[in-house]
Coordinates of C-alpha atoms and ligand atoms in Angstrom, one line a residue:
Chain A
M37 CA 56.0 3.0 -4.4
K38 CA 59.4 1.8 -3.2
S39 CA 58.7 3.2 0.2
L40 CA 55.3 1.5 0.4
L41 CA 56.9 -1.9 -0.5
K42 CA 59.6 -1.4 2.1
M43 CA 57.1 -0.4 4.7
T44 CA 55.0 -3.5 4.0
W45 CA 58.0 -5.7 4.3
V46 CA 59.0 -4.1 7.6
E47 CA 55.5 -4.4 8.9
A48 CA 55.4 -8.1 8.0
K49 CA 58.6 -8.6 10.0
L50 CA 57.2 -6.7 12.9
F51 CA 54.1 -8.8 12.8
L52 CA 56.0 -12.0 13.0
R53 CA 58.1 -10.6 15.9
E54 CA 55.0 -9.9 17.8
P55 CA 54.5 -13.3 19.5
F56 CA 50.7 -12.9 20.2
G57 CA 49.6 -11.9 16.8
A58 CA 51.7 -14.5 15.0
F59 CA 50.5 -17.2 17.4
F60 CA 46.8 -16.5 17.1
T61 CA 46.9 -16.1 13.3
L62 CA 49.3 -18.9 12.3
V63 CA 49.7 -21.4 15.1
F64 CA 46.5 -21.5 17.2
P65 CA 44.0 -22.2 14.4
V66 CA 46.1 -25.2 13.1
G67 CA 46.5 -26.4 16.7
L68 CA 42.7 -26.2 17.2
L69 CA 42.2 -28.2 14.0
F70 CA 44.5 -30.9 15.3
L71 CA 42.8 -30.9 18.6
F72 CA 39.2 -31.4 17.2
G73 CA 40.5 -33.6 14.4
S74 CA 42.1 -36.0 16.9
I75 CA 38.8 -36.1 18.9
Y76 CA 36.2 -36.3 16.1
G77 CA 38.2 -37.2 13.0
N78 CA 36.7 -36.1 9.7
E79 CA 33.9 -38.6 9.3
P80 CA 30.8 -37.3 7.5
S81 CA 28.0 -36.5 10.0
E82 CA 24.3 -36.0 9.7
L83 CA 24.4 -32.9 11.9
L84 CA 26.9 -31.2 9.7
G85 CA 25.0 -31.9 6.5
G86 CA 27.0 -34.9 5.5
R87 CA 30.4 -33.3 6.1
G88 CA 33.2 -34.0 8.6
T89 CA 34.3 -31.8 11.4
I90 CA 37.5 -30.8 9.6
D91 CA 35.6 -29.9 6.4
I92 CA 33.6 -27.3 8.1
S93 CA 36.3 -26.2 10.5
V94 CA 38.7 -25.0 7.9
P95 CA 36.5 -22.2 6.6
A96 CA 35.2 -21.4 10.1
Y97 CA 38.7 -21.1 11.4
T98 CA 39.7 -18.9 8.5
A99 CA 36.9 -16.6 9.7
M100 CA 38.4 -16.7 13.1
I101 CA 41.8 -15.6 11.8
I102 CA 40.0 -12.8 9.9
A103 CA 38.4 -11.6 13.2
T104 CA 41.7 -11.8 15.1
T105 CA 43.8 -9.9 12.6
S106 CA 41.1 -7.2 12.2
L107 CA 40.0 -6.7 15.8
M108 CA 43.3 -7.3 17.5
G109 CA 45.9 -6.7 14.8
L110 CA 44.8 -3.6 13.0
G111 CA 43.1 -1.8 15.8
I112 CA 45.9 -2.2 18.3
T113 CA 48.7 -1.5 15.8
M114 CA 47.2 1.7 14.5
A115 CA 46.2 2.9 18.0
A116 CA 49.8 2.1 19.2
Y117 CA 51.4 3.9 16.3
R118 CA 49.3 7.0 17.0
E119 CA 50.1 6.8 20.7
Q120 CA 53.8 6.4 20.2
G121 CA 53.9 9.2 17.7
V122 CA 54.9 7.0 14.9
L123 CA 52.2 8.4 12.7
R124 CA 53.2 12.0 13.6
R125 CA 56.8 11.3 12.7
L126 CA 55.7 9.9 9.4
Q127 CA 53.8 13.1 8.7
T128 CA 57.1 15.0 8.8
T129 CA 58.4 13.0 5.8
P130 CA 57.3 13.2 2.1
V131 CA 55.5 9.8 2.4
S132 CA 51.8 9.9 2.9
P133 CA 50.8 8.5 6.3
L134 CA 48.1 6.6 4.4
A135 CA 51.0 4.4 3.3
I136 CA 51.4 2.9 6.7
L137 CA 47.7 2.1 6.8
V138 CA 47.9 0.3 3.4
A139 CA 51.1 -1.5 4.5
V140 CA 49.5 -2.8 7.8
T141 CA 46.3 -3.8 6.0
A142 CA 48.3 -5.6 3.3
V143 CA 50.3 -7.5 5.9
L144 CA 47.3 -8.6 7.9
F145 CA 45.4 -9.7 4.8
G146 CA 48.6 -11.6 3.7
M147 CA 48.9 -13.2 7.1
T148 CA 45.2 -14.2 6.9
L149 CA 46.0 -15.9 3.6
V150 CA 49.0 -17.7 5.1
G151 CA 46.9 -18.8 8.0
M152 CA 44.3 -20.2 5.8
A153 CA 46.9 -22.0 3.7
L154 CA 48.3 -23.6 6.7
L155 CA 44.8 -24.8 7.7
V156 CA 44.1 -26.2 4.2
L157 CA 47.5 -27.9 4.2
A158 CA 46.9 -29.5 7.5
G159 CA 43.4 -30.6 6.6
R160 CA 44.4 -32.0 3.4
L161 CA 47.5 -33.9 4.5
V162 CA 46.3 -35.2 7.8
Y163 CA 42.5 -35.5 7.5
Q164 CA 41.8 -35.8 3.7
M165 CA 39.7 -32.7 3.9
R166 CA 37.0 -32.4 1.2
F167 CA 36.8 -29.2 -0.8
E168 CA 33.7 -28.9 -3.1
G169 CA 34.0 -25.1 -3.9
Q170 CA 35.9 -23.0 -6.4
L171 CA 39.2 -21.6 -5.4
L172 CA 38.6 -18.1 -6.9
S173 CA 35.1 -17.8 -5.4
V174 CA 36.4 -18.7 -2.0
L175 CA 39.3 -16.2 -2.3
A176 CA 36.9 -13.5 -3.3
G177 CA 34.7 -14.4 -0.3
L178 CA 37.8 -14.2 1.9
M179 CA 38.7 -10.9 0.5
L180 CA 35.2 -9.4 1.2
G181 CA 35.0 -10.9 4.6
S182 CA 38.5 -9.8 5.5
L183 CA 38.2 -6.3 4.2
S184 CA 34.9 -5.6 6.0
M185 CA 36.2 -6.9 9.3
L186 CA 39.4 -4.9 8.8
S187 CA 37.2 -1.8 8.3
L188 CA 35.7 -2.6 11.7
G189 CA 39.2 -2.8 13.2
F190 CA 40.1 0.5 11.6
M191 CA 37.0 2.0 13.1
L192 CA 38.2 0.8 16.5
A193 CA 41.6 2.4 15.9
G194 CA 39.8 5.7 15.1
V195 CA 37.5 5.8 18.0
M196 CA 40.0 4.4 20.7
R197 CA 42.5 6.9 22.0
T198 CA 45.1 4.5 23.3
A199 CA 46.5 1.1 22.3
R200 CA 45.4 -0.3 25.7
S201 CA 41.8 0.7 25.3
A202 CA 41.8 -0.6 21.6
Q203 CA 43.0 -3.9 23.0
I204 CA 40.4 -4.2 25.7
V205 CA 37.5 -3.2 23.4
G206 CA 38.9 -5.5 20.7
M207 CA 38.9 -8.4 23.0
V208 CA 35.4 -7.7 24.4
L209 CA 34.2 -7.7 20.7
L210 CA 36.3 -10.6 19.6
Y211 CA 35.6 -13.4 22.2
P212 CA 31.8 -13.4 22.0
M213 CA 32.1 -13.4 18.3
L214 CA 34.4 -16.3 18.2
F215 CA 32.1 -18.4 20.3
L216 CA 28.7 -17.3 19.0
S217 CA 29.3 -16.7 15.3
G218 CA 30.2 -20.3 14.4
A219 CA 33.9 -19.4 13.9
G220 CA 35.2 -21.2 17.0
F221 CA 33.0 -24.2 16.7
P222 CA 29.9 -25.2 14.6
R223 CA 26.9 -23.1 15.3
E224 CA 24.8 -26.2 14.8
L225 CA 25.9 -27.2 18.2
L226 CA 24.6 -24.1 19.9
P227 CA 21.1 -23.8 21.4
A228 CA 18.6 -22.0 19.1
T229 CA 18.2 -19.0 21.4
I230 CA 21.9 -18.3 21.2
Q231 CA 21.9 -18.8 17.5
K232 CA 19.5 -15.8 17.3
V233 CA 22.2 -13.6 19.0
S234 CA 24.6 -14.5 16.4
A235 CA 22.6 -12.6 13.8
F236 CA 23.9 -9.4 15.4
L237 CA 27.6 -10.4 15.0
P238 CA 29.3 -9.4 11.8
L239 CA 31.6 -12.4 11.9
T240 CA 28.6 -14.6 11.6
Y241 CA 28.1 -13.4 8.0
V242 CA 31.8 -14.1 7.3
V243 CA 31.4 -17.6 8.6
N244 CA 28.3 -18.3 6.6
L245 CA 29.7 -16.9 3.4
L246 CA 33.0 -18.8 3.7
R247 CA 31.3 -22.1 4.7
G248 CA 28.9 -21.8 1.9
L249 CA 31.4 -21.0 -0.8
W250 CA 33.6 -23.7 0.6
V251 CA 31.1 -26.4 -0.2
G252 CA 30.3 -25.0 -3.7
E253 CA 27.4 -22.8 -3.0
S254 CA 27.0 -19.9 -5.4
W255 CA 27.2 -16.3 -4.5
G256 CA 23.5 -16.0 -5.4
Q257 CA 22.6 -18.0 -2.4
H258 CA 24.4 -15.6 -0.2
T259 CA 22.9 -12.2 -1.0
T260 CA 22.2 -11.5 2.8
N261 CA 25.8 -12.2 3.7
V262 CA 27.1 -10.1 0.9
V263 CA 24.9 -7.2 1.5
V264 CA 25.6 -7.2 5.3
L265 CA 29.3 -7.4 4.7
S266 CA 29.4 -4.7 2.0
V267 CA 27.4 -2.4 4.2
L268 CA 29.8 -3.0 7.1
L269 CA 32.7 -2.3 4.8
V270 CA 31.3 1.0 3.5
A271 CA 30.1 2.2 6.9
G272 CA 33.3 1.2 8.5
L273 CA 35.4 3.1 6.0
A274 CA 33.2 6.1 6.2
I275 CA 33.2 6.2 10.0
S276 CA 36.9 5.7 10.1
A277 CA 37.5 8.4 7.6
L278 CA 35.5 10.8 9.8
T279 CA 36.9 9.8 13.2
F280 CA 40.4 8.6 12.6
R281 CA 43.0 11.0 13.9
W282 CA 46.7 10.8 13.0
E283 CA 47.7 12.2 16.4
Chain B
M289 CA 73.7 36.5 5.8
N290 CA 71.0 34.3 4.5
T291 CA 67.8 33.6 6.5
A292 CA 66.7 30.0 7.0
V293 CA 63.5 30.8 8.9
V294 CA 61.4 33.9 9.2
V295 CA 58.7 34.1 11.8
D296 CA 56.4 37.1 12.0
G297 CA 53.6 37.5 14.6
L298 CA 53.1 33.9 15.2
L299 CA 50.1 33.2 17.4
K300 CA 48.6 29.8 18.5
I301 CA 45.8 29.6 21.0
Y302 CA 44.5 26.5 22.7
G303 CA 41.2 27.2 24.5
D304 CA 42.1 30.1 26.8
V305 CA 45.8 29.4 26.7
R306 CA 47.9 31.5 24.4
A307 CA 50.6 28.9 23.8
V308 CA 52.5 31.1 21.5
D309 CA 51.7 34.7 21.8
D310 CA 52.7 37.0 18.8
I311 CA 56.3 36.1 18.5
S312 CA 58.7 37.2 15.7
F313 CA 62.2 36.1 15.0
D314 CA 64.6 35.1 12.2
V315 CA 67.0 32.1 12.1
H316 CA 70.2 32.6 10.1
E317 CA 71.6 29.9 7.8
G318 CA 74.4 27.9 9.4
E319 CA 73.7 28.7 13.0
I320 CA 72.5 26.7 16.0
F321 CA 69.4 28.6 17.0
G322 CA 67.9 27.7 20.4
I323 CA 64.5 28.3 21.8
V324 CA 64.8 28.0 25.5
G325 CA 62.2 28.3 28.2
P326 CA 60.5 26.2 31.0
N327 CA 57.9 23.5 30.3
G328 CA 54.8 24.9 28.7
A329 CA 56.6 28.0 27.4
G330 CA 55.5 27.2 23.9
K331 CA 58.7 25.8 22.4
T332 CA 57.1 22.7 20.9
T333 CA 54.2 24.6 19.6
T334 CA 56.5 27.1 17.8
I335 CA 58.7 24.5 16.3
E336 CA 55.8 22.3 15.2
C337 CA 54.2 25.2 13.5
L338 CA 57.4 25.6 11.5
E339 CA 57.3 21.9 10.7
G340 CA 53.8 22.3 9.3
L341 CA 52.4 19.9 11.9
R342 CA 50.3 22.6 13.6
K343 CA 48.4 25.4 12.0
P344 CA 49.0 28.8 13.6
D345 CA 46.0 31.0 14.4
A346 CA 47.8 34.1 13.0
G347 CA 51.2 35.2 11.8
S348 CA 53.3 34.3 8.9
M349 CA 56.3 32.0 8.5
L350 CA 58.8 31.2 5.9
V351 CA 61.0 28.1 6.2
L352 CA 63.7 27.9 3.6
G353 CA 61.6 30.4 1.6
L354 CA 58.5 28.2 1.7
D355 CA 55.2 28.3 3.6
P356 CA 55.0 25.4 6.1
Q357 CA 51.3 25.0 5.4
R358 CA 51.0 25.7 1.8
D359 CA 54.2 24.0 0.7
R360 CA 54.0 21.2 3.1
R361 CA 55.1 18.5 0.7
A362 CA 58.0 20.3 -0.8
L363 CA 59.3 21.3 2.6
R364 CA 59.1 17.7 4.0
G365 CA 61.8 16.6 1.7
L366 CA 64.1 19.5 2.8
C367 CA 63.9 19.5 6.6
G368 CA 65.1 17.0 9.1
V369 CA 62.9 16.6 12.1
Q370 CA 63.1 15.1 15.6
L371 CA 59.9 15.3 17.6
Q372 CA 59.7 15.6 21.4
H373 CA 57.1 13.0 21.9
S374 CA 57.7 10.4 19.2
T375 CA 59.2 6.9 19.4
L376 CA 59.5 3.9 17.0
P377 CA 57.9 0.5 17.1
E378 CA 59.7 -1.4 19.9
R379 CA 60.7 -4.3 17.8
L380 CA 61.9 -2.3 14.8
K381 CA 65.7 -2.7 14.4
V382 CA 68.1 0.3 14.1
W383 CA 69.1 -0.5 10.5
E384 CA 65.5 -1.2 9.5
A385 CA 64.5 2.2 10.7
L386 CA 67.2 3.9 8.8
D387 CA 66.6 1.8 5.7
L388 CA 62.9 2.4 5.8
Y389 CA 63.1 6.2 6.5
S390 CA 65.7 6.7 3.8
S391 CA 63.3 5.2 1.2
F392 CA 61.0 8.1 1.9
Y393 CA 63.4 10.7 0.4
E394 CA 64.5 11.2 -3.2
H395 CA 68.2 11.8 -2.4
P396 CA 68.8 10.4 1.1
A397 CA 72.1 10.6 2.9
N398 CA 74.0 7.3 3.1
W399 CA 72.6 5.8 6.2
E400 CA 75.4 3.3 6.6
R401 CA 77.8 6.2 6.9
L402 CA 75.4 8.0 9.4
L403 CA 75.3 4.9 11.5
A404 CA 79.1 4.8 11.7
H405 CA 79.4 8.5 12.2
L406 CA 76.9 8.5 15.1
G407 CA 78.6 5.5 16.8
L408 CA 75.7 3.2 16.4
E409 CA 77.4 0.6 14.2
D410 CA 77.5 -2.1 16.9
R411 CA 73.8 -1.5 17.6
R412 CA 72.6 -1.8 14.0
G413 CA 70.7 -5.1 14.7
A414 CA 69.3 -4.0 18.1
P415 CA 65.6 -3.5 18.4
F416 CA 64.6 0.1 19.3
A417 CA 63.3 -1.1 22.8
A418 CA 66.8 -2.3 23.7
L419 CA 68.6 1.1 23.0
S420 CA 69.8 3.3 25.8
G421 CA 68.4 6.8 26.1
G422 CA 71.5 8.2 24.4
Q423 CA 71.4 5.7 21.6
R424 CA 67.8 6.4 21.0
Q425 CA 68.5 10.1 20.7
R426 CA 71.4 9.4 18.3
L427 CA 69.1 7.3 16.2
F428 CA 66.7 10.2 16.1
V429 CA 69.5 12.5 15.0
A430 CA 70.4 10.0 12.3
L431 CA 66.7 9.9 11.1
A432 CA 66.6 13.7 11.1
L433 CA 69.8 13.8 9.0
L434 CA 68.6 11.2 6.5
P435 CA 67.0 13.7 4.0
D436 CA 70.5 15.4 4.0
P437 CA 68.5 18.5 5.0
R438 CA 69.5 22.1 5.0
L439 CA 67.6 22.7 8.2
V440 CA 67.2 20.4 11.2
F441 CA 64.6 20.7 13.9
L442 CA 65.4 19.1 17.3
D443 CA 62.8 19.3 20.0
E444 CA 64.2 18.6 23.5
L445 CA 66.8 16.3 22.1
T446 CA 68.8 15.9 25.4
T447 CA 66.0 15.6 27.8
G448 CA 66.4 12.5 29.9
L449 CA 70.0 12.0 29.1
D450 CA 72.8 11.8 31.6
P451 CA 75.4 14.6 31.6
Q452 CA 77.9 12.6 29.6
A453 CA 75.4 11.6 26.9
R454 CA 74.3 15.2 26.8
R455 CA 77.8 16.5 26.2
D456 CA 78.3 13.9 23.4
T457 CA 75.0 15.1 21.8
W458 CA 76.3 18.7 21.9
D459 CA 79.4 17.7 20.0
L460 CA 77.3 15.8 17.5
I461 CA 75.1 18.9 16.9
R462 CA 78.1 21.2 16.6
G463 CA 79.4 18.8 14.0
V464 CA 76.2 19.0 12.0
R465 CA 76.4 22.8 12.1
D466 CA 80.0 22.7 10.9
E467 CA 78.8 20.8 7.8
G468 CA 76.9 24.0 6.9
K469 CA 73.4 22.9 8.1
T470 CA 71.1 25.2 10.1
I471 CA 69.9 23.8 13.4
M472 CA 66.8 25.0 15.3
L473 CA 66.5 23.3 18.7
T474 CA 64.5 23.7 21.9
T475 CA 65.7 23.0 25.4
H476 CA 64.5 23.7 28.8
F477 CA 68.1 23.6 30.1
M478 CA 69.5 27.1 30.3
E479 CA 73.0 25.7 30.6
E480 CA 72.5 23.8 27.3
A481 CA 71.3 26.8 25.5
E482 CA 74.3 28.8 26.8
R483 CA 76.9 26.2 25.9
L484 CA 75.5 25.0 22.6
C485 CA 73.6 27.7 20.8
D486 CA 74.9 30.5 18.6
R487 CA 71.8 32.5 19.3
V488 CA 69.1 32.0 21.9
A489 CA 65.4 33.0 22.0
I490 CA 64.1 33.0 25.5
L491 CA 60.4 32.1 25.6
D492 CA 58.2 32.4 28.7
R493 CA 54.4 31.7 28.7
G494 CA 54.2 32.1 25.0
H495 CA 56.1 35.4 25.0
L496 CA 59.5 36.0 23.4
V497 CA 61.3 37.8 26.2
A498 CA 64.8 38.0 24.7
L499 CA 66.8 37.0 21.7
D500 CA 70.6 37.4 21.2
T501 CA 73.9 35.4 21.6
P502 CA 74.3 33.9 25.0
E503 CA 77.3 36.2 25.6
A504 CA 75.3 39.3 24.8
L505 CA 72.4 38.3 26.8
I506 CA 74.6 37.7 29.8
A507 CA 76.5 40.9 29.3
S508 CA 73.2 42.7 29.1
L509 CA 72.7 41.9 32.7
G510 CA 75.4 44.4 33.4
R511 CA 76.4 42.2 36.2
G512 CA 80.1 41.6 37.0
A513 CA 81.7 38.2 37.8
R514 CA 81.8 37.1 41.4
V515 CA 84.3 35.5 43.7
V516 CA 82.8 33.3 46.4
F517 CA 84.4 31.6 49.3
A518 CA 83.6 30.3 52.8
V519 CA 85.3 31.4 56.1
D520 CA 85.7 29.5 59.3
G521 CA 83.2 30.9 61.7
P522 CA 81.3 34.2 61.2
A523 CA 83.1 36.7 58.9
P524 CA 84.7 39.5 60.9
P525 CA 83.3 43.0 60.3
E526 CA 86.7 44.4 59.2
L527 CA 86.8 41.8 56.4
R528 CA 83.5 43.1 55.0
D529 CA 84.8 46.7 55.1
A530 CA 88.0 45.7 53.3
L531 CA 86.1 43.7 50.6
E532 CA 83.6 46.4 50.0
R533 CA 86.4 48.6 48.6
I534 CA 86.8 45.9 45.9
G535 CA 83.2 45.1 45.0
Q536 CA 79.7 44.5 46.2
V537 CA 79.7 42.2 49.1
Q538 CA 77.1 39.6 50.3
I539 CA 77.6 37.6 53.4
D540 CA 75.4 34.7 54.2
G541 CA 76.5 32.9 57.4
D542 CA 80.1 31.6 56.6
R543 CA 79.6 32.2 52.8
V544 CA 81.0 35.4 51.4
S545 CA 80.4 36.6 47.8
V546 CA 82.1 39.6 46.2
Q547 CA 80.8 40.9 42.9
G548 CA 83.0 43.1 40.7
Q549 CA 82.2 45.4 37.8
A550 CA 83.7 43.5 35.0
S551 CA 82.3 40.3 33.5
D552 CA 85.8 38.9 33.5
A553 CA 86.9 37.6 36.9
S554 CA 90.7 37.7 36.7
Q555 CA 91.3 41.1 38.2
L556 CA 88.7 40.6 40.9
L557 CA 90.2 37.3 41.8
V558 CA 93.7 38.8 42.2
D559 CA 92.2 41.6 44.4
V560 CA 90.3 39.3 46.7
V561 CA 93.0 36.7 47.1
S562 CA 95.7 39.3 47.9
L563 CA 93.4 40.9 50.4
L564 CA 92.7 37.6 52.1
A565 CA 96.4 36.7 52.1
R566 CA 97.1 39.9 54.0
S567 CA 94.4 39.3 56.6
V568 CA 94.3 36.6 59.3
V569 CA 91.0 35.1 58.1
Q570 CA 91.0 31.4 57.4
Y571 CA 89.2 30.8 54.1
R572 CA 88.3 27.8 51.9
D573 CA 86.4 26.7 48.8
L574 CA 87.3 29.8 46.9
R575 CA 86.0 29.9 43.3
T576 CA 84.8 32.4 40.7
A577 CA 81.2 32.5 39.4
Q578 CA 80.1 34.1 36.2
P579 CA 76.5 35.2 35.6
T580 CA 74.7 32.6 33.5
L581 CA 71.8 32.5 31.1
E582 CA 69.8 31.2 34.1
D583 CA 70.4 34.7 35.7
V584 CA 69.2 36.3 32.6
F585 CA 66.1 34.2 32.6
L586 CA 65.5 34.9 36.3
K587 CA 65.9 38.7 35.8
L588 CA 63.6 38.8 32.7
T589 CA 60.8 36.6 34.1
G590 CA 61.3 36.7 37.8
S591 CA 61.1 33.0 38.1
R592 CA 63.4 29.9 37.9
S593 CA 63.6 28.0 34.6
E594 CA 63.0 24.6 36.0
R595 CA 59.3 24.8 36.6
G596 CA 57.9 21.3 37.2
D597 CA 59.3 18.1 35.9
E598 CA 59.7 17.3 32.3
P599 CA 57.0 14.7 31.3
Ligands
LIG781 N1 47.5 20.2 21.5 C1 47.3 21.0 22.6 N2 46.1 21.2 23.1 C2 45.9 22.0 24.1 N3 46.9 22.7 24.7 C3 48.1 22.6 24.3 C4 48.4 21.7 23.1 N4 49.7 21.8 22.9 C5 50.3 22.7 23.8 N5 49.3 23.1 24.6 C6 49.5 24.2 25.7 O1 50.3 25.2 25.2 C7 51.3 25.5 26.0 C8 52.7 25.4 25.4 O2 53.0 24.0 25.2 P1 54.2 23.6 24.5 O3 54.4 24.2 23.2 O4 54.2 22.1 24.5 O5 55.3 24.1 25.5 P2 56.9 23.5 25.6 O6 57.3 22.8 24.5 O7 57.7 24.8 25.7 O8 57.0 22.7 26.9 C9 51.1 24.7 27.3 O9 50.3 25.5 28.3 C10 50.3 23.5 26.8 O10 49.5 23.0 27.8
LIG782 MG1 58.0 20.8 24.4

């Protein structure tokens, strides 16, 4: 237990020292919020169901953070640790190599929470963001979305042999998702044909769930999202367990 | 004498490569035991079987009285390990690595003291990526010593180091042995094995071709010491005749080598020099040469030890 806590603490420091990860998780989303906030303000709009740009951007950008930490953070870190022999070295100590997986996951999840908190803070203080949901419900949705996307990242780490290939495949998966799932900007603004494509992107379901819970919709209204994400979580974990190699 | 490691009939096959082919040996407690051989000889495979990282295809092993496969967990707290191909995260600092790894063990050695002992104190805040090759290796030694182990495995510890850093590392390892720990190391440098190890196992293509102290291995060559020198111009025939009464002569252009019977060069040196002093031949660059472990390897395997470059 002591070693797990220490490992988590070390991983958190390593995460913050890695400029890209920290930037895309903590800085970029808030910057984006300020950018679109300064263009559109947060006036209620018909197109967005009577809500402002900021109101719907905060949950969407939270989904963006989830996608970044999962596809870039977890996949690349674990693949790099395997490639550098860090995992192998751990296998020679009494600590279980699973500990590092738990530590990295905990850090990425924690950083997602911090990223979301920064967004909420900026939205509240600068743009009088409206929040009609329930905190616990939103946090539960965040947890489900985050864990199922993390399981996708873990799958990536299992299948990819090197950190470099994990990075490339991660990016190839990440960018279309950011644009087409509604995480980067409202899906309402996309043409209908492209909206159909988004049904195949797991991130879409995270965005839908979070946006819904954010405005106070109940979980009952989101069975599709919950089912898709749960299946992704279970399948991701199962495939990872089968394919992941420590060396 | 107590035994730290017993290996009996170890076999490991990869595809059609017999990486380790039925080898047996014992490692005594408190010695520096070296496995030496060229790249691909099976050194890493052997040592990683003992560490429990690889599962042998046949044979039995006992490490500190435990089975590396069955008693993996117990053994991990007792052995220090440095792996050939393993690094640390680039941005991890020296003190963080030591602090983190010491939290894995129940009774870890004091890492602050290790840091000072290994001369890394002024690098404690440096990220791993900023360390020199020698400093990295010292950090790996420190990590291997963290469990306060009875047995330390070091795989190609000095590969990639400059000669000075290599010598410093030897001193370090001798110091660890003198604390009563057993060291099992691998190297592809014959000279390193000869200078550092108490006993050496020579491995070639998965086979154990010899095992003894470096001195005994060299003596087993039955080859005496040599005196070598260069002469100005071709060596006159009467010099050869005179030298042949002292030892076995080999002349290669202006280079002359005389090999005596004894492994000690002193008497041979006196004989050769007094003969040269009485003759009119001009000579230079005179020195003695002892047979080395490299010669042993050459004789046993018929090939040089430096096969290909170390990855
Ligand atoms: N994981 C592996 N898969 C396939 N072949 C391997 C593996 N590990 C080692 N070998 C082969 O086994 C032989 C011995 O390798 P190794 O033990 O690494 O030698 P050394 O450490 O002496 O350089 C080599 O021919 C190498 O190619
Ligand atoms: Mg090797």
